C-alpha cells in the first residue's frame, strides 16, 4: 500500500463504505498553533491533532520534539477516533511535515494503514467544514517498534557504517546559520539531503522513480542501511516518508540535531563535506 493518497482518491474513499479517519495536523515551525486554522475550515469529519502536545513529549534532553509517551499517544489517537482496523489519513497545510510526523508515529506504533494526503489541504478539491466532530473513541493501542528508530549513539554509528541523511536546509547543515539550536553544523559523516527537494513546486511528492534516483545519488544503495535526522524529528519523518515512497526503508533519529547539539561532548562537523 502506498503511504500517500491523492485528493481525488481521498474524496472517493471518504464517500465509500469504509471511510478513513481524518486527522488534521496543521503545524508551522515556530508559528502559531494550527487549531484556529482548523476551526476556520477543515476536511469534513477531520479531527485536529496538536503536534506539540499530542505528537511529542515535553521538550528537554531528548530534543525539542521527543517522542511522546506511548500510552499518552495512544490515548490521543483513541480520542481522535483511531482504531486498529480503520484506515487513517493525515494531512496538514501543505508543507507535509506535521502530517508526516503523525504518519511516522502511527506506523512506528504499529498501525498498519496510515497515509498522508499528498499536497495537504491545498490539494483538496472538495468542500471544507467548520463543524468540529465528536468521534466515537477508537481502540488503537500502540505497539512501538514497527519502524526503525535510532538514538544519538545509533545515529553516530550509522553515519560511519551506512547512510545518515540530514533533512535540514543546506545552510544549517553547513553551519552557516543556526536560528534555533545551540550550534550549527551536522553529525560527522551525515550527508545533506534537504526535505524540500523531495517535493515539486505544488508541494506534492516527486514520483517514486525520481525519489529513488535522488536517494541513490546520495548513496542509498540496495544493501545500504539508511537513517534520517533533522532539527527535531519532524521534517525528518517527511524524509522517511519520501524514502518509503521510493521503496527504501529508513530509520529516524527522533532526537535529531536539537538533541545532538545540546550535548557539548558530541562532535560537530561544519561545511559542505560530511566529515
mmCIF file of C-alpha atoms in Angstrom:
data_model
loop_
_atom_site.group_PDB
_atom_site.id
_atom_site.type_symbol
_atom_site.label_atom_id
_atom_site.label_comp_id
_atom_site.label_asym_id
_atom_site.label_seq_id
_atom_site.Cartn_x
_atom_site.Cartn_y
_atom_site.Cartn_z
ATOM 1 C CA UNK A 1 0.000 0.000 0.000
ATOM 2 C CA UNK A 2 1.287 3.450 -0.916
ATOM 3 C CA UNK A 3 1.940 5.708 2.084
ATOM 4 C CA UNK A 4 0.363 8.699 0.318
ATOM 5 C CA UNK A 5 -3.088 9.304 -1.148
ATOM 6 C CA UNK A 6 -4.234 11.845 -3.714
ATOM 7 C CA UNK A 7 -7.076 14.280 -3.053
ATOM 8 C CA UNK A 8 -9.275 12.588 -5.657
ATOM 9 C CA UNK A 9 -8.643 9.165 -4.120
ATOM 10 C CA UNK A 10 -9.464 10.508 -0.666
ATOM 11 C CA UNK A 11 -12.672 12.108 -1.895
ATOM 12 C CA UNK A 12 -13.751 8.758 -3.317
ATOM 13 C CA UNK A 13 -12.787 6.752 -0.226
ATOM 14 C CA UNK A 14 -14.497 9.215 2.117
ATOM 15 C CA UNK A 15 -17.766 8.564 0.291
ATOM 16 C CA UNK A 16 -17.277 4.801 0.330
ATOM 17 C CA UNK A 17 -18.266 2.011 2.679
ATOM 18 C CA UNK A 18 -15.077 2.236 4.771
ATOM 19 C CA UNK A 19 -14.145 5.908 5.071
ATOM 20 C CA UNK A 20 -10.822 6.683 6.714
ATOM 21 C CA UNK A 21 -10.393 8.537 9.976
ATOM 22 C CA UNK A 22 -9.109 12.013 9.066
ATOM 23 C CA UNK A 23 -6.533 13.804 11.214
ATOM 24 C CA UNK A 24 -5.703 17.487 10.677
ATOM 25 C CA UNK A 25 -2.118 18.146 11.813
ATOM 26 C CA UNK A 26 -1.568 21.723 10.707
ATOM 27 C CA UNK A 27 1.649 22.980 12.259
ATOM 28 C CA UNK A 28 4.336 25.527 11.433
ATOM 29 C CA UNK A 29 7.848 25.565 12.881
ATOM 30 C CA UNK A 30 7.942 28.471 15.318
ATOM 31 C CA UNK A 31 4.482 29.604 14.223
ATOM 32 C CA UNK A 32 1.112 29.802 15.943
ATOM 33 C CA UNK A 33 -0.893 26.666 16.794
ATOM 34 C CA UNK A 34 -2.908 25.204 13.946
ATOM 35 C CA UNK A 35 -6.173 24.976 15.873
ATOM 36 C CA UNK A 36 -7.533 28.384 14.711
ATOM 37 C CA UNK A 37 -6.839 27.438 11.084
ATOM 38 C CA UNK A 38 -8.583 24.120 11.647
ATOM 39 C CA UNK A 39 -11.645 25.834 13.111
ATOM 40 C CA UNK A 40 -11.781 28.204 10.135
ATOM 41 C CA UNK A 41 -12.153 25.267 7.743
ATOM 42 C CA UNK A 42 -11.090 21.633 7.528
ATOM 43 C CA UNK A 43 -11.888 18.418 5.694
ATOM 44 C CA UNK A 44 -15.358 17.238 6.704
ATOM 45 C CA UNK A 45 -15.096 14.923 9.691
ATOM 46 C CA UNK A 46 -11.422 15.661 10.368
ATOM 47 C CA UNK A 47 -10.221 15.825 13.976
ATOM 48 C CA UNK A 48 -7.491 18.286 14.934
ATOM 49 C CA UNK A 49 -4.315 16.809 16.449
ATOM 50 C CA UNK A 50 -1.774 19.119 18.078
ATOM 51 C CA UNK A 51 1.784 18.223 17.116
ATOM 52 C CA UNK A 52 3.489 19.916 20.052
ATOM 53 C CA UNK A 53 1.339 18.322 22.775
ATOM 54 C CA UNK A 54 -0.049 15.093 21.276
ATOM 55 C CA UNK A 55 2.648 14.025 18.816
ATOM 56 C CA UNK A 56 5.607 14.938 21.026
ATOM 57 C CA UNK A 57 6.659 14.793 24.633
ATOM 58 C CA UNK A 58 7.797 17.814 26.642
ATOM 59 C CA UNK A 59 10.978 19.382 25.222
ATOM 60 C CA UNK A 60 14.154 18.700 27.148
ATOM 61 C CA UNK A 61 17.174 16.432 26.982
ATOM 62 C CA UNK A 62 15.534 14.394 24.230
ATOM 63 C CA UNK A 63 15.262 17.439 21.953
ATOM 64 C CA UNK A 64 12.544 19.917 21.039
ATOM 65 C CA UNK A 65 10.060 17.243 19.930
ATOM 66 C CA UNK A 66 10.946 13.998 21.718
ATOM 67 C CA UNK A 67 8.665 11.051 21.099
ATOM 68 C CA UNK A 68 5.501 11.126 23.183
ATOM 69 C CA UNK A 69 4.878 8.596 25.908
ATOM 70 C CA UNK A 70 3.245 5.679 24.046
ATOM 71 C CA UNK A 71 0.340 5.498 26.493
ATOM 72 C CA UNK A 72 -0.381 9.226 26.122
ATOM 73 C CA UNK A 73 -0.072 8.985 22.346
ATOM 74 C CA UNK A 74 -2.439 6.034 22.251
ATOM 75 C CA UNK A 75 -4.979 7.917 24.349
ATOM 76 C CA UNK A 76 -4.789 10.916 21.995
ATOM 77 C CA UNK A 77 -5.314 8.715 18.962
ATOM 78 C CA UNK A 78 -8.274 6.923 20.567
ATOM 79 C CA UNK A 79 -9.860 10.301 21.372
ATOM 80 C CA UNK A 80 -9.486 11.160 17.687
ATOM 81 C CA UNK A 81 -11.371 8.010 16.726
ATOM 82 C CA UNK A 82 -8.421 5.879 15.621
ATOM 83 C CA UNK A 83 -8.933 2.124 15.823
ATOM 84 C CA UNK A 84 -6.560 -0.666 14.911
ATOM 85 C CA UNK A 85 -8.640 -1.819 11.954
ATOM 86 C CA UNK A 86 -9.685 1.528 10.475
ATOM 87 C CA UNK A 87 -7.680 3.334 7.776
ATOM 88 C CA UNK A 88 -6.237 6.712 8.734
ATOM 89 C CA UNK A 89 -5.404 9.674 6.500
ATOM 90 C CA UNK A 90 -3.411 12.582 7.903
ATOM 91 C CA UNK A 91 -2.932 15.999 6.346
ATOM 92 C CA UNK A 92 -1.595 19.460 7.131
ATOM 93 C CA UNK A 93 -1.487 22.847 5.460
ATOM 94 C CA UNK A 94 0.646 21.648 2.574
ATOM 95 C CA UNK A 95 4.264 21.515 3.744
ATOM 96 C CA UNK A 96 3.773 17.911 4.790
ATOM 97 C CA UNK A 97 5.963 17.915 7.875
ATOM 98 C CA UNK A 98 3.205 17.736 10.503
ATOM 99 C CA UNK A 99 1.303 15.079 8.584
ATOM 100 C CA UNK A 100 4.469 13.022 8.124
ATOM 101 C CA UNK A 101 5.165 13.170 11.868
ATOM 102 C CA UNK A 102 1.689 11.742 12.561
ATOM 103 C CA UNK A 103 2.167 9.125 9.830
ATOM 104 C CA UNK A 104 5.524 8.051 11.240
ATOM 105 C CA UNK A 105 4.297 7.845 14.830
ATOM 106 C CA UNK A 106 1.234 5.799 13.955
ATOM 107 C CA UNK A 107 3.250 3.442 11.757
ATOM 108 C CA UNK A 108 6.029 3.154 14.362
ATOM 109 C CA UNK A 109 3.365 2.393 16.968
ATOM 110 C CA UNK A 110 2.017 -0.458 14.855
ATOM 111 C CA UNK A 111 -0.942 0.937 12.917
ATOM 112 C CA UNK A 112 -0.967 -0.860 9.546
ATOM 113 C CA UNK A 113 -2.995 1.553 7.399
ATOM 114 C CA UNK A 114 -1.888 5.200 7.509
ATOM 115 C CA UNK A 115 -1.481 7.539 4.553
ATOM 116 C CA UNK A 116 -0.614 11.189 4.044
ATOM 117 C CA UNK A 117 -2.734 13.420 1.819
ATOM 118 C CA UNK A 118 -0.278 14.342 -0.945
ATOM 119 C CA UNK A 119 -0.087 18.132 -1.184
ATOM 120 C CA UNK A 120 -2.048 18.644 2.017
ATOM 121 C CA UNK A 121 -5.097 20.830 2.373
ATOM 122 C CA UNK A 122 -4.068 22.886 -0.663
ATOM 123 C CA UNK A 123 -4.649 19.837 -2.861
ATOM 124 C CA UNK A 124 -8.171 19.178 -1.563
ATOM 125 C CA UNK A 125 -10.862 19.848 -4.149
ATOM 126 C CA UNK A 126 -13.944 19.189 -2.018
ATOM 127 C CA UNK A 127 -15.798 21.418 0.397
ATOM 128 C CA UNK A 128 -14.440 22.404 3.800
ATOM 129 C CA UNK A 129 -16.318 22.274 7.072
ATOM 130 C CA UNK A 130 -16.318 24.323 10.278
ATOM 131 C CA UNK A 131 -18.131 21.629 12.245
ATOM 132 C CA UNK A 132 -15.960 20.148 14.981
ATOM 133 C CA UNK A 133 -16.767 16.435 15.188
ATOM 134 C CA UNK A 134 -17.003 14.350 18.359
ATOM 135 C CA UNK A 135 -15.889 10.927 17.119
ATOM 136 C CA UNK A 136 -16.622 7.665 18.834
ATOM 137 C CA UNK A 137 -13.464 6.697 20.746
ATOM 138 C CA UNK A 138 -11.232 4.262 18.917
ATOM 139 C CA UNK A 139 -9.449 1.201 20.250
ATOM 140 C CA UNK A 140 -5.893 1.765 18.967
ATOM 141 C CA UNK A 141 -3.207 0.509 21.359
ATOM 142 C CA UNK A 142 0.387 1.432 20.439
ATOM 143 C CA UNK A 143 2.897 -1.349 19.975
ATOM 144 C CA UNK A 144 6.103 0.589 19.301
ATOM 145 C CA UNK A 145 8.849 -0.766 17.103
ATOM 146 C CA UNK A 146 7.270 -1.287 13.692
ATOM 147 C CA UNK A 147 9.589 1.324 12.116
ATOM 148 C CA UNK A 148 13.297 1.874 12.733
ATOM 149 C CA UNK A 149 14.277 4.292 15.498
ATOM 150 C CA UNK A 150 17.755 5.457 16.461
ATOM 151 C CA UNK A 151 19.189 7.241 19.471
ATOM 152 C CA UNK A 152 22.217 9.541 19.318
ATOM 153 C CA UNK A 153 24.750 6.714 19.634
ATOM 154 C CA UNK A 154 22.965 4.734 16.936
ATOM 155 C CA UNK A 155 22.983 7.730 14.608
ATOM 156 C CA UNK A 156 26.706 8.263 15.183
ATOM 157 C CA UNK A 157 27.427 4.622 14.414
ATOM 158 C CA UNK A 158 25.280 4.529 11.292
ATOM 159 C CA UNK A 159 26.965 7.672 9.941
ATOM 160 C CA UNK A 160 30.083 5.530 9.660
ATOM 161 C CA UNK A 161 28.586 2.215 8.583
ATOM 162 C CA UNK A 162 25.642 3.258 6.406
ATOM 163 C CA UNK A 163 23.953 6.411 5.114
ATOM 164 C CA UNK A 164 22.764 9.073 7.554
ATOM 165 C CA UNK A 165 20.764 11.799 5.805
ATOM 166 C CA UNK A 166 20.383 15.321 7.228
ATOM 167 C CA UNK A 167 16.964 16.625 6.164
ATOM 168 C CA UNK A 168 17.507 20.256 7.226
ATOM 169 C CA UNK A 169 18.233 23.171 4.910
ATOM 170 C CA UNK A 170 21.740 23.061 3.456
ATOM 171 C CA UNK A 171 22.838 26.254 5.194
ATOM 172 C CA UNK A 172 22.024 24.760 8.592
ATOM 173 C CA UNK A 173 23.844 21.548 7.658
ATOM 174 C CA UNK A 174 26.943 23.560 6.723
ATOM 175 C CA UNK A 175 26.681 25.641 9.888
ATOM 176 C CA UNK A 176 26.379 28.941 8.003
ATOM 177 C CA UNK A 177 23.361 29.809 10.153
ATOM 178 C CA UNK A 178 21.616 28.227 13.107
ATOM 179 C CA UNK A 179 18.412 30.019 14.072
ATOM 180 C CA UNK A 180 17.212 27.541 16.705
ATOM 181 C CA UNK A 181 19.785 25.235 18.243
ATOM 182 C CA UNK A 182 22.900 25.793 20.344
ATOM 183 C CA UNK A 183 25.367 25.373 17.483
ATOM 184 C CA UNK A 184 25.272 24.924 13.723
ATOM 185 C CA UNK A 185 26.719 22.115 11.644
ATOM 186 C CA UNK A 186 25.948 18.423 11.306
ATOM 187 C CA UNK A 187 26.666 14.981 12.686
ATOM 188 C CA UNK A 188 30.055 13.905 11.306
ATOM 189 C CA UNK A 189 29.523 11.596 8.361
ATOM 190 C CA UNK A 190 25.961 12.729 7.651
ATOM 191 C CA UNK A 191 25.006 13.665 4.078
ATOM 192 C CA UNK A 192 22.983 16.784 3.310
ATOM 193 C CA UNK A 193 19.562 15.892 1.873
ATOM 194 C CA UNK A 194 17.097 18.784 2.362
ATOM 195 C CA UNK A 195 13.490 17.665 2.715
ATOM 196 C CA UNK A 196 12.361 20.428 0.381
ATOM 197 C CA UNK A 197 13.925 18.578 -2.555
ATOM 198 C CA UNK A 198 11.520 15.642 -2.138
ATOM 199 C CA UNK A 199 8.554 17.612 -3.463
ATOM 200 C CA UNK A 200 7.646 19.665 -6.510
ATOM 201 C CA UNK A 201 6.502 23.303 -6.629
ATOM 202 C CA UNK A 202 2.951 22.201 -5.772
ATOM 203 C CA UNK A 203 4.106 20.568 -2.532
ATOM 204 C CA UNK A 204 3.371 17.058 -3.786
ATOM 205 C CA UNK A 205 5.957 14.310 -3.622
ATOM 206 C CA UNK A 206 8.075 13.637 -6.671
ATOM 207 C CA UNK A 207 7.322 10.354 -8.473
ATOM 208 C CA UNK A 208 8.748 7.233 -6.857
ATOM 209 C CA UNK A 209 11.370 6.723 -9.553
ATOM 210 C CA UNK A 210 12.575 10.307 -9.230
ATOM 211 C CA UNK A 211 12.862 9.942 -5.452
ATOM 212 C CA UNK A 212 14.686 6.632 -5.853
ATOM 213 C CA UNK A 213 17.154 8.281 -8.222
ATOM 214 C CA UNK A 214 17.664 11.167 -5.822
ATOM 215 C CA UNK A 215 18.463 8.917 -2.876
ATOM 216 C CA UNK A 216 20.643 6.615 -4.967
ATOM 217 C CA UNK A 217 22.662 9.677 -5.930
ATOM 218 C CA UNK A 218 23.099 10.452 -2.235
ATOM 219 C CA UNK A 219 24.435 6.958 -1.557
ATOM 220 C CA UNK A 220 21.386 4.770 -0.884
ATOM 221 C CA UNK A 221 22.387 1.503 -2.493
ATOM 222 C CA UNK A 222 20.471 -1.769 -2.315
ATOM 223 C CA UNK A 223 22.351 -3.063 0.727
ATOM 224 C CA UNK A 224 22.867 0.291 2.472
ATOM 225 C CA UNK A 225 21.335 0.885 5.895
ATOM 226 C CA UNK A 226 19.679 4.315 5.808
ATOM 227 C CA UNK A 227 18.554 6.691 8.549
ATOM 228 C CA UNK A 228 17.409 10.304 8.719
ATOM 229 C CA UNK A 229 17.578 13.164 11.172
ATOM 230 C CA UNK A 230 16.547 16.822 11.024
ATOM 231 C CA UNK A 231 16.156 19.598 13.586
ATOM 232 C CA UNK A 232 13.759 17.897 15.974
ATOM 233 C CA UNK A 233 12.326 14.789 14.325
ATOM 234 C CA UNK A 234 9.536 16.432 12.298
ATOM 235 C CA UNK A 235 10.880 17.152 8.813
ATOM 236 C CA UNK A 236 12.987 14.010 9.185
ATOM 237 C CA UNK A 237 9.747 11.999 9.289
ATOM 238 C CA UNK A 238 8.848 13.620 5.963
ATOM 239 C CA UNK A 239 12.129 12.338 4.505
ATOM 240 C CA UNK A 240 11.473 8.842 5.871
ATOM 241 C CA UNK A 241 8.107 9.047 4.091
ATOM 242 C CA UNK A 242 9.815 10.078 0.842
ATOM 243 C CA UNK A 243 12.210 7.148 1.196
ATOM 244 C CA UNK A 244 9.237 4.837 1.781
ATOM 245 C CA UNK A 245 7.661 6.071 -1.462
ATOM 246 C CA UNK A 246 10.962 5.305 -3.183
ATOM 247 C CA UNK A 247 10.951 1.770 -1.751
ATOM 248 C CA UNK A 248 13.825 2.405 0.675
ATOM 249 C CA UNK A 249 13.310 1.527 4.353
ATOM 250 C CA UNK A 250 14.865 4.059 6.717
ATOM 251 C CA UNK A 251 15.115 4.661 10.436
ATOM 252 C CA UNK A 252 14.553 8.009 12.164
ATOM 253 C CA UNK A 253 16.842 9.594 14.732
ATOM 254 C CA UNK A 254 13.972 11.248 16.567
ATOM 255 C CA UNK A 255 16.037 13.452 18.893
ATOM 256 C CA UNK A 256 17.827 14.839 15.835
ATOM 257 C CA UNK A 257 20.025 17.935 15.872
ATOM 258 C CA UNK A 258 18.172 19.547 18.792
ATOM 259 C CA UNK A 259 19.257 16.644 20.997
ATOM 260 C CA UNK A 260 22.689 16.093 19.443
ATOM 261 C CA UNK A 261 23.772 19.735 19.586
ATOM 262 C CA UNK A 262 22.625 20.175 23.188
ATOM 263 C CA UNK A 263 25.389 17.822 24.334
ATOM 264 C CA UNK A 264 28.768 19.623 24.152
ATOM 265 C CA UNK A 265 30.594 16.275 24.249
ATOM 266 C CA UNK A 266 29.242 15.238 20.843
ATOM 267 C CA UNK A 267 31.351 16.182 17.793
ATOM 268 C CA UNK A 268 30.094 18.698 15.244
ATOM 269 C CA UNK A 269 31.166 18.948 11.615
ATOM 270 C CA UNK A 270 30.749 22.093 9.516
ATOM 271 C CA UNK A 271 30.998 22.939 5.851
ATOM 272 C CA UNK A 272 29.638 21.096 2.812
ATOM 273 C CA UNK A 273 31.543 17.847 3.307
ATOM 274 C CA UNK A 274 30.124 15.089 5.527
ATOM 275 C CA UNK A 275 33.244 14.917 7.700
#
